[in-house]
Amino acid sequence: DKEILKHQPVDLGLSVLWSSCNLYGREYDESNLDGWYDSFDGKCGFEWSSVDPATAMLGDKWRVPTKAEWEELLANCKVYFSTESYASHLVVESKVNSNKIYLPAGEPGDLDYYGCSRYWSSSANNSSSAHGFYFYLSLSDDGSTAYKYMTTYSKTTKCLIRPVYIQ
C-alpha cells in the first residue's frame, strides 16, 4: 500500500519513532486537513478508545502520539522555521542525535499561513469524550520564538496527524 510505504520511522532518540510525514501526506508538507471524525468517514468515532486512525491506515505498530509523547518531543528537540526558500515547514531537530522531521507550517485549510501547525494527540480530555488534546505550534514572524502548547478542542476541529511507530 502506497500510504504505508511513504511513512518511514525517524529515530529522534525518544521513546517512540516519529513518522517522516503526516497521515495522508504525499510529502512532508502535505496532509489530510479534516477533523478526526471526518478524516475517516466516522469509522474511528468520537470516542478516544475506538479505532486509532494511524493504526487503521498503517498497521499495528503505528498510532497517534499521546500528549506525553508530544511533550517529550518538545522537550528534546529544537523547533525552527526552514531556511529553504521554497519550503513551508517547521524543522524539528533532535537534541539527542540531530535527526530531523518536518512539520507543515500552516493552519489547517491554509498551508501557506506562516509558521503555525496543529496536531492531534490520542489523549482524551477527561471532561468530554468528544474533545481531545492537540499540540499547537507557531513561530514568531522573524522565526526567533516558538510558541508551543497542548490544548483541547472538539474532535471535529481540523488538525493534522503525525503518526508514531512503536518498536
mmCIF file of C-alpha atoms in Angstrom:
data_model
loop_
_atom_site.group_PDB
_atom_site.id
_atom_site.type_symbol
_atom_site.label_atom_id
_atom_site.label_comp_id
_atom_site.label_asym_id
_atom_site.label_seq_id
_atom_site.Cartn_x
_atom_site.Cartn_y
_atom_site.Cartn_z
ATOM 1 C CA ASP A 1 0.000 0.000 0.000
ATOM 2 C CA LYS A 2 1.380 3.407 -1.035
ATOM 3 C CA GLU A 3 0.239 5.088 2.208
ATOM 4 C CA ILE A 4 2.283 2.657 4.292
ATOM 5 C CA LEU A 5 5.403 2.872 2.106
ATOM 6 C CA LYS A 6 5.837 6.638 2.402
ATOM 7 C CA HIS A 7 5.824 6.577 6.226
ATOM 8 C CA GLN A 8 9.377 5.989 7.396
ATOM 9 C CA PRO A 9 10.104 5.810 11.156
ATOM 10 C CA VAL A 10 12.585 8.506 12.232
ATOM 11 C CA ASP A 11 14.677 7.959 15.361
ATOM 12 C CA LEU A 12 14.888 11.200 17.337
ATOM 13 C CA GLY A 13 16.326 9.430 20.396
ATOM 14 C CA LEU A 14 12.937 9.438 22.138
ATOM 15 C CA SER A 15 10.576 6.770 23.499
ATOM 16 C CA VAL A 16 8.875 6.337 20.089
ATOM 17 C CA LEU A 17 9.922 6.820 16.466
ATOM 18 C CA TRP A 18 8.162 9.620 14.580
ATOM 19 C CA SER A 19 6.830 9.283 11.038
ATOM 20 C CA SER A 20 8.608 11.075 8.225
ATOM 21 C CA CYS A 21 5.259 12.525 7.043
ATOM 22 C CA ASN A 22 1.717 13.239 8.165
ATOM 23 C CA LEU A 23 -1.135 10.804 7.731
ATOM 24 C CA TYR A 24 -2.351 11.123 4.134
ATOM 25 C CA GLY A 25 0.564 13.438 3.312
ATOM 26 C CA ARG A 26 2.156 12.792 -0.085
ATOM 27 C CA GLU A 27 5.183 14.766 1.032
ATOM 28 C CA TYR A 28 6.326 16.069 4.411
ATOM 29 C CA ASP A 29 4.447 19.315 3.811
ATOM 30 C CA GLU A 30 1.111 17.846 2.735
ATOM 31 C CA SER A 31 -1.628 16.336 4.875
ATOM 32 C CA ASN A 32 -5.239 15.454 5.337
ATOM 33 C CA LEU A 33 -6.817 18.581 6.813
ATOM 34 C CA ASP A 34 -10.125 17.251 8.086
ATOM 35 C CA GLY A 35 -11.242 16.740 11.643
ATOM 36 C CA TRP A 36 -10.500 13.434 13.375
ATOM 37 C CA TYR A 37 -14.069 12.194 12.854
ATOM 38 C CA ASP A 38 -14.434 13.468 9.272
ATOM 39 C CA SER A 39 -11.000 12.209 8.229
ATOM 40 C CA PHE A 40 -12.051 8.606 8.433
ATOM 41 C CA ASP A 41 -15.741 8.827 7.443
ATOM 42 C CA GLY A 42 -16.736 8.382 11.067
ATOM 43 C CA LYS A 43 -15.097 4.922 11.222
ATOM 44 C CA CYS A 44 -12.923 5.925 14.157
ATOM 45 C CA GLY A 45 -15.791 7.525 16.040
ATOM 46 C CA PHE A 46 -15.644 10.284 18.605
ATOM 47 C CA GLU A 47 -14.501 8.031 21.447
ATOM 48 C CA TRP A 48 -10.741 8.066 22.038
ATOM 49 C CA SER A 49 -10.875 4.367 22.905
ATOM 50 C CA SER A 50 -12.212 3.498 19.442
ATOM 51 C CA VAL A 51 -10.024 2.759 16.425
ATOM 52 C CA ASP A 52 -6.813 4.824 16.130
ATOM 53 C CA PRO A 53 -6.633 6.389 12.615
ATOM 54 C CA ALA A 54 -2.875 5.787 12.252
ATOM 55 C CA THR A 55 -3.241 2.140 13.283
ATOM 56 C CA ALA A 56 -6.201 1.709 10.937
ATOM 57 C CA MET A 57 -4.250 3.150 7.985
ATOM 58 C CA LEU A 58 -0.690 1.954 8.637
ATOM 59 C CA GLY A 59 -0.860 -1.168 10.815
ATOM 60 C CA ASP A 60 -0.400 -2.287 14.411
ATOM 61 C CA LYS A 61 2.995 -0.646 15.010
ATOM 62 C CA TRP A 62 1.710 2.856 14.132
ATOM 63 C CA ARG A 63 -0.587 5.097 16.198
ATOM 64 C CA VAL A 64 -1.446 8.709 17.017
ATOM 65 C CA PRO A 65 1.026 10.062 19.620
ATOM 66 C CA THR A 66 -0.047 10.769 23.185
ATOM 67 C CA LYS A 67 0.082 14.157 24.876
ATOM 68 C CA ALA A 68 3.137 12.918 26.835
ATOM 69 C CA GLU A 69 4.925 11.962 23.588
ATOM 70 C CA TRP A 70 4.313 15.410 22.089
ATOM 71 C CA GLU A 71 5.654 16.959 25.305
ATOM 72 C CA GLU A 72 8.723 14.671 25.142
ATOM 73 C CA LEU A 73 9.295 15.775 21.533
ATOM 74 C CA LEU A 74 9.130 19.447 22.516
ATOM 75 C CA ALA A 75 11.461 18.990 25.486
ATOM 76 C CA ASN A 76 14.114 17.127 23.487
ATOM 77 C CA CYS A 77 14.042 18.852 20.092
ATOM 78 C CA LYS A 78 14.808 22.273 18.631
ATOM 79 C CA VAL A 79 11.998 23.722 16.520
ATOM 80 C CA TYR A 80 12.682 26.320 13.842
ATOM 81 C CA PHE A 81 11.324 27.534 10.514
ATOM 82 C CA SER A 82 13.056 26.126 7.454
ATOM 83 C CA THR A 83 15.503 28.442 5.717
ATOM 84 C CA GLU A 84 14.888 26.777 2.338
ATOM 85 C CA SER A 85 13.356 29.371 0.035
ATOM 86 C CA TYR A 86 10.703 27.023 -1.383
ATOM 87 C CA ALA A 87 9.805 25.389 1.920
ATOM 88 C CA SER A 88 6.734 25.893 4.040
ATOM 89 C CA HIS A 89 7.574 23.761 7.028
ATOM 90 C CA LEU A 90 8.943 23.713 10.534
ATOM 91 C CA VAL A 91 12.062 21.693 11.283
ATOM 92 C CA VAL A 92 12.034 19.568 14.447
ATOM 93 C CA GLU A 93 15.652 18.592 15.186
ATOM 94 C CA SER A 94 16.598 16.165 17.928
ATOM 95 C CA LYS A 95 18.916 17.483 20.641
ATOM 96 C CA VAL A 96 19.846 13.819 21.265
ATOM 97 C CA ASN A 97 21.057 12.712 17.801
ATOM 98 C CA SER A 98 20.423 15.648 15.374
ATOM 99 C CA ASN A 99 17.921 13.663 13.268
ATOM 100 C CA LYS A 100 15.018 15.741 11.913
ATOM 101 C CA ILE A 101 11.378 15.589 10.983
ATOM 102 C CA TYR A 102 9.484 18.296 9.115
ATOM 103 C CA LEU A 103 6.045 19.596 10.054
ATOM 104 C CA PRO A 104 3.844 21.579 7.645
ATOM 105 C CA ALA A 105 3.768 25.243 8.631
ATOM 106 C CA GLY A 106 0.194 26.270 8.073
ATOM 107 C CA GLU A 107 -3.196 26.431 9.685
ATOM 108 C CA PRO A 108 -5.460 23.597 8.539
ATOM 109 C CA GLY A 109 -7.038 24.671 5.279
ATOM 110 C CA ASP A 110 -4.235 27.171 4.617
ATOM 111 C CA LEU A 111 -0.769 25.613 4.370
ATOM 112 C CA ASP A 112 0.646 28.952 3.233
ATOM 113 C CA TYR A 113 -0.041 30.551 6.628
ATOM 114 C CA TYR A 114 3.378 31.248 8.126
ATOM 115 C CA GLY A 115 4.667 29.049 10.895
ATOM 116 C CA CYS A 116 1.571 27.547 12.510
ATOM 117 C CA SER A 117 0.511 23.920 12.887
ATOM 118 C CA ARG A 118 -1.996 21.921 14.939
ATOM 119 C CA TYR A 119 -1.617 18.166 15.521
ATOM 120 C CA TRP A 120 -3.843 15.659 17.284
ATOM 121 C CA SER A 121 -2.686 13.633 20.245
ATOM 122 C CA SER A 122 -4.507 10.462 21.251
ATOM 123 C CA SER A 123 -5.015 11.769 24.791
ATOM 124 C CA ALA A 124 -8.612 12.467 25.729
ATOM 125 C CA ASN A 125 -9.972 15.412 27.623
ATOM 126 C CA ASN A 126 -11.419 13.855 30.762
ATOM 127 C CA SER A 127 -14.385 16.238 30.808
ATOM 128 C CA SER A 128 -15.734 15.238 27.362
ATOM 129 C CA SER A 129 -15.181 12.204 25.147
ATOM 130 C CA ALA A 130 -15.819 14.357 22.059
ATOM 131 C CA HIS A 131 -12.853 16.588 22.959
ATOM 132 C CA GLY A 132 -9.166 15.770 22.966
ATOM 133 C CA PHE A 133 -5.731 17.302 23.326
ATOM 134 C CA TYR A 134 -3.942 18.717 20.361
ATOM 135 C CA PHE A 135 -0.474 20.174 20.042
ATOM 136 C CA TYR A 136 -0.239 23.769 18.779
ATOM 137 C CA LEU A 137 2.992 25.143 17.376
ATOM 138 C CA SER A 138 3.633 28.593 15.973
ATOM 139 C CA LEU A 139 6.707 30.717 15.331
ATOM 140 C CA SER A 140 7.039 34.481 15.594
ATOM 141 C CA ASP A 141 7.231 36.423 12.309
ATOM 142 C CA ASP A 142 11.014 36.537 12.449
ATOM 143 C CA GLY A 143 11.217 32.829 13.367
ATOM 144 C CA SER A 144 13.097 33.520 16.588
ATOM 145 C CA THR A 145 10.449 32.436 19.103
ATOM 146 C CA ALA A 146 8.496 29.182 19.151
ATOM 147 C CA TYR A 147 5.080 29.157 20.783
ATOM 148 C CA LYS A 148 4.098 25.597 21.652
ATOM 149 C CA TYR A 149 1.473 24.202 23.938
ATOM 150 C CA MET A 150 -1.155 21.490 24.351
ATOM 151 C CA THR A 151 -4.818 22.437 24.453
ATOM 152 C CA THR A 152 -8.172 20.714 23.976
ATOM 153 C CA TYR A 153 -10.891 21.077 21.425
ATOM 154 C CA SER A 154 -13.656 19.146 19.668
ATOM 155 C CA LYS A 155 -12.638 16.164 17.532
ATOM 156 C CA THR A 156 -14.361 17.914 14.610
ATOM 157 C CA THR A 157 -11.552 20.525 14.687
ATOM 158 C CA LYS A 158 -9.277 20.384 11.676
ATOM 159 C CA CYS A 159 -5.899 19.177 12.931
ATOM 160 C CA LEU A 160 -3.112 17.184 11.341
ATOM 161 C CA ILE A 161 -1.993 13.707 12.401
ATOM 162 C CA ARG A 162 1.710 12.809 12.650
ATOM 163 C CA PRO A 163 1.915 9.091 13.471
ATOM 164 C CA VAL A 164 4.468 7.470 15.772
ATOM 165 C CA TYR A 165 5.974 3.996 15.383
ATOM 166 C CA ILE A 166 6.344 1.584 18.281
ATOM 167 C CA GLN A 167 9.431 -0.633 18.149
#
